[in-house]
Amino acid sequence: MKELFTLYLTNNQHQNFDLKAVIFDMDGVLYDSMPAHDISWRKTMDEFKLEYIPNEFYLQEGMLAKRTIDKIFQRNVGRDATTEEEKKIYARKSELFQQHNTDGAMPGARETLEYVRGEGLTTVLVTGSAQPSLLNKLDSHFPGAFKPETMVTAFDVKHGKPHPEPFLMGLQKGGNLKPNQAIVIENAPLGVEAAVKAGIFTIAVNTGPLSDSVLTDAGAAVVFRSMTALREAMPEILNLARTARA
Ligand code: CA
């Protein structure tokens, strides 16, 4: 794995890492919520008689809801959704998501956050989600890990993933950090793309149905099969980040 760290430093013209924070995506990383998102989107689109492609909601995971809806409208009816259509669709999807979501934390997520914090690093959240009372929910599952000052949500950004904006804001919220002062943990190709565009070393955790190559093609330095596997590798990852030189 060492060469992946060296390669990142060389490609991004850094001498070394100066690790201060680990930035976590939420759905599919901290929560096992993607199956509920996926079925809620599919049921909603079926109800509105809009067709979608296989794995569409995994491939577009992380995108702001408006863009996901517009993409499907463009393909089905050749135009963006109106604000009213978008509101109706998103309201229905959110309603279904509440029914399907079990609020289950991803196995290994809590342990990973605790380990990272125990190593003296800041934990930052970057999510495209617009769920209300996100902070209360996060704090009950992952006590003390995130504060409003260290969270970027759909309410904070204009563009959303795959644009680098959410992760650039994550660096800011992590303490005005430079890209080589953080590592990103993502599960979705567009999230990986956004983090890589922000210049950050990006680790993927493949917790969904897509193949690993979709994540490496998006720019992930390395792909783990689960958060539990990531937790096990975390000491090595932090050690490499602390010792790697270009
Ligand atoms: Ca995600």
mmCIF file of N, CA and C in Angstrom, residues 34-136:
data_model
loop_
_atom_site.group_PDB
_atom_site.id
_atom_site.type_symbol
_atom_site.label_atom_id
_atom_site.label_comp_id
_atom_site.label_asym_id
_atom_site.label_seq_id
_atom_site.Cartn_x
_atom_site.Cartn_y
_atom_site.Cartn_z
ATOM 1 N N MET A 34 -27.897 2.826 2.067
ATOM 2 C CA MET A 34 -28.039 2.877 0.615
ATOM 3 C C MET A 34 -29.131 1.960 0.055
ATOM 4 N N PRO A 35 -29.298 0.739 0.587
ATOM 5 C CA PRO A 35 -30.404 -0.080 0.073
ATOM 6 C C PRO A 35 -31.757 0.628 0.222
ATOM 7 N N ALA A 36 -31.953 1.350 1.333
ATOM 8 C CA ALA A 36 -33.215 2.075 1.536
ATOM 9 C C ALA A 36 -33.340 3.262 0.575
ATOM 10 N N HIS A 37 -32.233 3.959 0.343
ATOM 11 C CA HIS A 37 -32.266 5.050 -0.647
ATOM 12 C C HIS A 37 -32.606 4.487 -2.026
ATOM 13 N N ASP A 38 -31.940 3.396 -2.374
ATOM 14 C CA ASP A 38 -32.112 2.810 -3.703
ATOM 15 C C ASP A 38 -33.567 2.387 -3.944
ATOM 16 N N ILE A 39 -34.144 1.659 -3.009
ATOM 17 C CA ILE A 39 -35.516 1.186 -3.236
ATOM 18 C C ILE A 39 -36.508 2.352 -3.198
ATOM 19 N N SER A 40 -36.231 3.365 -2.387
ATOM 20 C CA SER A 40 -37.134 4.518 -2.327
ATOM 21 C C SER A 40 -37.108 5.306 -3.630
ATOM 22 N N TRP A 41 -35.932 5.491 -4.183
ATOM 23 C CA TRP A 41 -35.835 6.163 -5.486
ATOM 24 C C TRP A 41 -36.554 5.348 -6.558
ATOM 25 N N ARG A 42 -36.315 4.029 -6.567
ATOM 26 C CA ARG A 42 -36.899 3.205 -7.632
ATOM 27 C C ARG A 42 -38.418 3.183 -7.543
ATOM 28 N N LYS A 43 -38.949 3.019 -6.327
ATOM 29 C CA LYS A 43 -40.405 3.013 -6.163
ATOM 30 C C LYS A 43 -41.009 4.355 -6.582
ATOM 31 N N THR A 44 -40.334 5.443 -6.209
ATOM 32 C CA THR A 44 -40.833 6.777 -6.571
ATOM 33 C C THR A 44 -40.878 6.938 -8.084
ATOM 34 N N MET A 45 -39.787 6.570 -8.736
ATOM 35 C CA MET A 45 -39.734 6.721 -10.194
ATOM 36 C C MET A 45 -40.768 5.826 -10.870
ATOM 37 N N ASP A 46 -40.992 4.630 -10.337
ATOM 38 C CA ASP A 46 -42.036 3.749 -10.884
ATOM 39 C C ASP A 46 -43.401 4.424 -10.763
ATOM 40 N N GLU A 47 -43.658 5.005 -9.607
ATOM 41 C CA GLU A 47 -44.951 5.679 -9.395
ATOM 42 C C GLU A 47 -45.140 6.851 -10.357
ATOM 43 N N PHE A 48 -44.062 7.562 -10.637
ATOM 44 C CA PHE A 48 -44.147 8.711 -11.550
ATOM 45 C C PHE A 48 -43.928 8.300 -13.009
ATOM 46 N N LYS A 49 -43.829 6.988 -13.247
ATOM 47 C CA LYS A 49 -43.644 6.425 -14.588
ATOM 48 C C LYS A 49 -42.403 6.990 -15.295
ATOM 49 N N LEU A 50 -41.327 7.092 -14.537
ATOM 50 C CA LEU A 50 -40.059 7.551 -15.100
ATOM 51 C C LEU A 50 -39.079 6.385 -15.069
ATOM 52 N N GLU A 51 -38.441 6.125 -16.209
ATOM 53 C CA GLU A 51 -37.525 4.985 -16.267
ATOM 54 C C GLU A 51 -36.129 5.359 -15.797
ATOM 55 N N TYR A 52 -35.450 4.366 -15.208
ATOM 56 C CA TYR A 52 -34.080 4.563 -14.730
ATOM 57 C C TYR A 52 -33.239 3.398 -15.222
ATOM 58 N N ILE A 53 -31.931 3.585 -15.202
ATOM 59 C CA ILE A 53 -31.039 2.537 -15.701
ATOM 60 C C ILE A 53 -30.593 1.644 -14.526
ATOM 61 N N PRO A 54 -30.102 0.429 -14.821
ATOM 62 C CA PRO A 54 -29.670 -0.455 -13.728
ATOM 63 C C PRO A 54 -28.618 0.226 -12.835
ATOM 64 N N ASN A 55 -28.781 0.076 -11.534
ATOM 65 C CA ASN A 55 -27.851 0.650 -10.544
ATOM 66 C C ASN A 55 -27.759 2.174 -10.586
ATOM 67 N N GLU A 56 -28.716 2.818 -11.254
ATOM 68 C CA GLU A 56 -28.659 4.285 -11.402
ATOM 69 C C GLU A 56 -28.431 5.013 -10.072
ATOM 70 N N PHE A 57 -29.120 4.567 -9.032
ATOM 71 C CA PHE A 57 -29.077 5.325 -7.776
ATOM 72 C C PHE A 57 -27.815 5.032 -6.970
ATOM 73 N N TYR A 58 -27.136 3.964 -7.316
ATOM 74 C CA TYR A 58 -25.809 3.725 -6.752
ATOM 75 C C TYR A 58 -24.773 4.496 -7.561
ATOM 76 N N LEU A 59 -24.944 4.528 -8.870
ATOM 77 C CA LEU A 59 -23.989 5.247 -9.715
ATOM 78 C C LEU A 59 -24.052 6.754 -9.453
ATOM 79 N N GLN A 60 -25.250 7.250 -9.133
ATOM 80 C CA GLN A 60 -25.417 8.695 -8.917
ATOM 81 C C GLN A 60 -25.416 9.061 -7.446
ATOM 82 N N GLU A 61 -25.116 8.102 -6.606
ATOM 83 C CA GLU A 61 -25.101 8.355 -5.165
ATOM 84 C C GLU A 61 -24.207 9.536 -4.821
ATOM 85 N N GLY A 62 -24.707 10.391 -3.929
ATOM 86 C CA GLY A 62 -23.907 11.533 -3.479
ATOM 87 C C GLY A 62 -24.304 12.824 -4.160
ATOM 88 N N MET A 63 -24.902 12.696 -5.347
ATOM 89 C CA MET A 63 -25.363 13.863 -6.083
ATOM 90 C C MET A 63 -26.514 14.518 -5.328
ATOM 91 N N LEU A 64 -26.670 15.830 -5.460
ATOM 92 C CA LEU A 64 -27.834 16.471 -4.858
ATOM 93 C C LEU A 64 -29.085 15.914 -5.531
ATOM 94 N N ALA A 65 -30.178 15.778 -4.766
ATOM 95 C CA ALA A 65 -31.400 15.154 -5.290
ATOM 96 C C ALA A 65 -31.893 15.843 -6.560
ATOM 97 N N LYS A 66 -31.794 17.149 -6.597
ATOM 98 C CA LYS A 66 -32.266 17.899 -7.766
ATOM 99 C C LYS A 66 -31.601 17.415 -9.056
ATOM 100 N N ARG A 67 -30.285 17.172 -8.958
ATOM 101 C CA ARG A 67 -29.562 16.731 -10.168
ATOM 102 C C ARG A 67 -29.944 15.322 -10.554
ATOM 103 N N THR A 68 -30.157 14.466 -9.563
ATOM 104 C CA THR A 68 -30.586 13.093 -9.847
ATOM 105 C C THR A 68 -31.927 13.120 -10.581
ATOM 106 N N ILE A 69 -32.850 13.927 -10.089
ATOM 107 C CA ILE A 69 -34.186 14.023 -10.701
ATOM 108 C C ILE A 69 -34.081 14.627 -12.105
ATOM 109 N N ASP A 70 -33.302 15.686 -12.253
ATOM 110 C CA ASP A 70 -33.143 16.314 -13.576
ATOM 111 C C ASP A 70 -32.564 15.343 -14.602
ATOM 112 N N LYS A 71 -31.592 14.548 -14.189
ATOM 113 C CA LYS A 71 -30.974 13.581 -15.100
ATOM 114 C C LYS A 71 -32.028 12.624 -15.641
ATOM 115 N N ILE A 72 -32.910 12.155 -14.764
ATOM 116 C CA ILE A 72 -33.941 11.201 -15.166
ATOM 117 C C ILE A 72 -35.000 11.897 -16.028
ATOM 118 N N PHE A 73 -35.321 13.117 -15.697
ATOM 119 C CA PHE A 73 -36.260 13.882 -16.536
ATOM 120 C C PHE A 73 -35.678 14.105 -17.929
ATOM 121 N N GLN A 74 -34.414 14.485 -18.002
ATOM 122 C CA GLN A 74 -33.783 14.723 -19.311
ATOM 123 C C GLN A 74 -33.873 13.467 -20.172
ATOM 124 N N ARG A 75 -33.603 12.321 -19.561
ATOM 125 C CA ARG A 75 -33.617 11.080 -20.324
ATOM 126 C C ARG A 75 -35.035 10.682 -20.725
ATOM 127 N N ASN A 76 -35.994 10.920 -19.842
ATOM 128 C CA ASN A 76 -37.369 10.474 -20.113
ATOM 129 C C ASN A 76 -38.187 11.470 -20.934
ATOM 130 N N VAL A 77 -38.064 12.758 -20.613
ATOM 131 C CA VAL A 77 -38.917 13.754 -21.284
ATOM 132 C C VAL A 77 -38.142 14.900 -21.923
ATOM 133 N N GLY A 78 -36.798 14.796 -21.903
ATOM 134 C CA GLY A 78 -35.989 15.769 -22.639
ATOM 135 C C GLY A 78 -35.927 17.160 -22.025
ATOM 136 N N ARG A 79 -36.191 17.266 -20.745
ATOM 137 C CA ARG A 79 -36.061 18.568 -20.066
ATOM 138 C C ARG A 79 -35.826 18.326 -18.574
ATOM 139 N N ASP A 80 -35.398 19.405 -17.871
ATOM 140 C CA ASP A 80 -35.277 19.316 -16.414
ATOM 141 C C ASP A 80 -36.660 19.256 -15.783
ATOM 142 N N ALA A 81 -36.729 18.795 -14.545
ATOM 143 C CA ALA A 81 -37.986 18.817 -13.794
ATOM 144 C C ALA A 81 -38.290 20.259 -13.386
ATOM 145 N N THR A 82 -39.570 20.597 -13.326
ATOM 146 C CA THR A 82 -39.930 21.911 -12.781
ATOM 147 C C THR A 82 -39.723 21.848 -11.266
ATOM 148 N N THR A 83 -39.697 23.017 -10.633
ATOM 149 C CA THR A 83 -39.503 23.046 -9.181
ATOM 150 C C THR A 83 -40.610 22.257 -8.489
ATOM 151 N N GLU A 84 -41.829 22.377 -9.010
ATOM 152 C CA GLU A 84 -42.975 21.682 -8.417
ATOM 153 C C GLU A 84 -42.822 20.163 -8.555
ATOM 154 N N GLU A 85 -42.446 19.707 -9.748
ATOM 155 C CA GLU A 85 -42.231 18.265 -9.967
ATOM 156 C C GLU A 85 -41.132 17.744 -9.051
ATOM 157 N N GLU A 86 -40.068 18.512 -8.983
ATOM 158 C CA GLU A 86 -38.931 18.107 -8.155
ATOM 159 C C GLU A 86 -39.352 17.982 -6.686
ATOM 160 N N LYS A 87 -40.121 18.947 -6.203
ATOM 161 C CA LYS A 87 -40.579 18.919 -4.805
ATOM 162 C C LYS A 87 -41.438 17.699 -4.527
ATOM 163 N N LYS A 88 -42.364 17.421 -5.445
ATOM 164 C CA LYS A 88 -43.273 16.276 -5.295
ATOM 165 C C LYS A 88 -42.495 14.974 -5.261
ATOM 166 N N ILE A 89 -41.574 14.822 -6.195
ATOM 167 C CA ILE A 89 -40.784 13.592 -6.294
ATOM 168 C C ILE A 89 -39.899 13.422 -5.065
ATOM 169 N N TYR A 90 -39.252 14.503 -4.674
ATOM 170 C CA TYR A 90 -38.347 14.391 -3.535
ATOM 171 C C TYR A 90 -39.118 14.125 -2.239
ATOM 172 N N ALA A 91 -40.308 14.718 -2.134
ATOM 173 C CA ALA A 91 -41.131 14.488 -0.938
ATOM 174 C C ALA A 91 -41.541 13.018 -0.852
ATOM 175 N N ARG A 92 -41.943 12.450 -1.997
ATOM 176 C CA ARG A 92 -42.341 11.039 -2.016
ATOM 177 C C ARG A 92 -41.151 10.132 -1.703
ATOM 178 N N LYS A 93 -40.010 10.455 -2.305
ATOM 179 C CA LYS A 93 -38.807 9.646 -2.049
ATOM 180 C C LYS A 93 -38.438 9.708 -0.562
ATOM 181 N N SER A 94 -38.510 10.884 0.022
ATOM 182 C CA SER A 94 -38.166 11.032 1.442
ATOM 183 C C SER A 94 -39.138 10.255 2.320
ATOM 184 N N GLU A 95 -40.415 10.280 1.932
ATOM 185 C CA GLU A 95 -41.438 9.560 2.683
ATOM 186 C C GLU A 95 -41.152 8.052 2.645
ATOM 187 N N LEU A 96 -40.863 7.540 1.467
ATOM 188 C CA LEU A 96 -40.540 6.113 1.335
ATOM 189 C C LEU A 96 -39.258 5.769 2.086
ATOM 190 N N PHE A 97 -38.282 6.685 2.026
ATOM 191 C CA PHE A 97 -37.022 6.429 2.715
ATOM 192 C C PHE A 97 -37.251 6.284 4.224
ATOM 193 N N GLN A 98 -38.109 7.126 4.767
ATOM 194 C CA GLN A 98 -38.423 7.015 6.204
ATOM 195 C C GLN A 98 -39.001 5.638 6.533
ATOM 196 N N GLN A 99 -39.804 5.099 5.586
ATOM 197 C CA GLN A 99 -40.411 3.779 5.807
ATOM 198 C C GLN A 99 -39.378 2.651 5.718
ATOM 199 N N HIS A 100 -38.446 2.791 4.782
ATOM 200 C CA HIS A 100 -37.507 1.694 4.532
ATOM 201 C C HIS A 100 -36.248 1.741 5.384
ATOM 202 N N ASN A 101 -35.846 2.956 5.786
ATOM 203 C CA ASN A 101 -34.565 3.089 6.473
ATOM 204 C C ASN A 101 -34.621 2.529 7.893
ATOM 205 N N THR A 102 -33.616 1.766 8.247
ATOM 206 C CA THR A 102 -33.582 1.171 9.583
ATOM 207 C C THR A 102 -32.649 1.932 10.519
ATOM 208 N N ASP A 103 -31.978 2.970 9.982
ATOM 209 C CA ASP A 103 -31.055 3.762 10.782
ATOM 210 C C ASP A 103 -29.889 2.941 11.313
ATOM 211 N N GLY A 104 -29.558 1.894 10.606
ATOM 212 C CA GLY A 104 -28.473 1.030 11.064
ATOM 213 C C GLY A 104 -27.110 1.609 10.734
ATOM 214 N N ALA A 105 -26.274 1.704 11.763
ATOM 215 C CA ALA A 105 -24.896 2.139 11.529
ATOM 216 C C ALA A 105 -24.153 1.035 10.787
ATOM 217 N N MET A 106 -23.219 1.407 9.929
ATOM 218 C CA MET A 106 -22.425 0.424 9.201
ATOM 219 C C MET A 106 -21.491 -0.284 10.189
ATOM 220 N N PRO A 107 -21.467 -1.627 10.177
ATOM 221 C CA PRO A 107 -20.542 -2.318 11.085
ATOM 222 C C PRO A 107 -19.106 -1.820 10.859
ATOM 223 N N GLY A 108 -18.441 -1.475 11.932
ATOM 224 C CA GLY A 108 -17.063 -0.995 11.826
ATOM 225 C C GLY A 108 -16.941 0.519 11.780
ATOM 226 N N ALA A 109 -18.058 1.215 11.508
ATOM 227 C CA ALA A 109 -17.989 2.681 11.356
ATOM 228 C C ALA A 109 -17.639 3.354 12.684
ATOM 229 N N ARG A 110 -18.353 2.956 13.705
ATOM 230 C CA ARG A 110 -18.119 3.572 15.008
ATOM 231 C C ARG A 110 -16.685 3.330 15.489
ATOM 232 N N GLU A 111 -16.211 2.099 15.299
ATOM 233 C CA GLU A 111 -14.855 1.751 15.730
ATOM 234 C C GLU A 111 -13.815 2.555 14.941
ATOM 235 N N THR A 112 -14.094 2.765 13.642
ATOM 236 C CA THR A 112 -13.158 3.534 12.816
ATOM 237 C C THR A 112 -13.085 4.978 13.307
ATOM 238 N N LEU A 113 -14.254 5.573 13.559
ATOM 239 C CA LEU A 113 -14.287 6.955 14.056
ATOM 240 C C LEU A 113 -13.565 7.069 15.400
ATOM 241 N N GLU A 114 -13.803 6.107 16.267
ATOM 242 C CA GLU A 114 -13.168 6.151 17.592
ATOM 243 C C GLU A 114 -11.650 6.031 17.480
ATOM 244 N N TYR A 115 -11.210 5.149 16.596
ATOM 245 C CA TYR A 115 -9.772 4.971 16.414
ATOM 246 C C TYR A 115 -9.131 6.264 15.897
ATOM 247 N N VAL A 116 -9.752 6.846 14.884
ATOM 248 C CA VAL A 116 -9.222 8.067 14.270
ATOM 249 C C VAL A 116 -9.141 9.186 15.296
ATOM 250 N N ARG A 117 -10.187 9.330 16.099
ATOM 251 C CA ARG A 117 -10.201 10.386 17.119
ATOM 252 C C ARG A 117 -9.162 10.096 18.208
ATOM 253 N N GLY A 118 -9.013 8.804 18.538
ATOM 254 C CA GLY A 118 -8.017 8.412 19.534
ATOM 255 C C GLY A 118 -6.597 8.722 19.086
ATOM 256 N N GLU A 119 -6.416 8.812 17.760
ATOM 257 C CA GLU A 119 -5.100 9.153 17.211
ATOM 258 C C GLU A 119 -4.896 10.667 17.142
ATOM 259 N N GLY A 120 -5.851 11.404 17.691
ATOM 260 C CA GLY A 120 -5.709 12.862 17.743
ATOM 261 C C GLY A 120 -6.127 13.583 16.480
ATOM 262 N N LEU A 121 -6.821 12.880 15.594
ATOM 263 C CA LEU A 121 -7.245 13.510 14.342
ATOM 264 C C LEU A 121 -8.702 13.991 14.442
ATOM 265 N N THR A 122 -8.995 15.046 13.687
ATOM 266 C CA THR A 122 -10.356 15.570 13.624
ATOM 267 C C THR A 122 -11.186 14.713 12.663
ATOM 268 N N THR A 123 -12.434 14.428 13.025
ATOM 269 C CA THR A 123 -13.327 13.727 12.106
ATOM 270 C C THR A 123 -14.309 14.747 11.521
ATOM 271 N N VAL A 124 -14.392 14.760 10.194
ATOM 272 C CA VAL A 124 -15.243 15.715 9.474
ATOM 273 C C VAL A 124 -16.258 14.919 8.659
ATOM 274 N N LEU A 125 -17.488 15.431 8.552
ATOM 275 C CA LEU A 125 -18.524 14.769 7.747
ATOM 276 C C LEU A 125 -18.803 15.578 6.493
ATOM 277 N N VAL A 126 -18.819 14.920 5.336
ATOM 278 C CA VAL A 126 -19.214 15.571 4.091
ATOM 279 C C VAL A 126 -20.280 14.710 3.431
ATOM 280 N N THR A 127 -21.518 15.196 3.438
ATOM 281 C CA THR A 127 -22.612 14.419 2.867
ATOM 282 C C THR A 127 -23.470 15.261 1.928
ATOM 283 N N GLY A 128 -24.042 14.628 0.926
ATOM 284 C CA GLY A 128 -24.978 15.306 0.032
ATOM 285 C C GLY A 128 -26.393 15.241 0.574
ATOM 286 N N SER A 129 -26.527 14.652 1.753
ATOM 287 C CA SER A 129 -27.850 14.437 2.332
ATOM 288 C C SER A 129 -28.458 15.728 2.862
ATOM 289 N N ALA A 130 -29.791 15.783 2.796
ATOM 290 C CA ALA A 130 -30.525 16.933 3.316
ATOM 291 C C ALA A 130 -31.532 16.470 4.363
ATOM 292 N N GLN A 131 -31.218 15.373 5.031
ATOM 293 C CA GLN A 131 -32.135 14.869 6.056
ATOM 294 C C GLN A 131 -32.208 15.830 7.233
ATOM 295 N N PRO A 132 -33.410 16.109 7.718
ATOM 296 C CA PRO A 132 -33.507 16.979 8.891
ATOM 297 C C PRO A 132 -32.949 16.289 10.138
ATOM 298 N N SER A 133 -32.570 17.077 11.106
ATOM 299 C CA SER A 133 -32.023 16.624 12.398
ATOM 300 C C SER A 133 -30.912 15.587 12.249
ATOM 301 N N LEU A 134 -30.092 15.815 11.238
ATOM 302 C CA LEU A 134 -28.972 14.922 10.968
ATOM 303 C C LEU A 134 -28.013 14.864 12.150
ATOM 304 N N LEU A 135 -27.791 16.018 12.749
ATOM 305 C CA LEU A 135 -26.806 16.101 13.822
ATOM 306 C C LEU A 135 -27.227 15.267 15.026
ATOM 307 N N ASN A 136 -28.516 15.341 15.403
ATOM 308 C CA ASN A 136 -29.005 14.556 16.542
ATOM 309 C C ASN A 136 -28.806 13.076 16.298
#
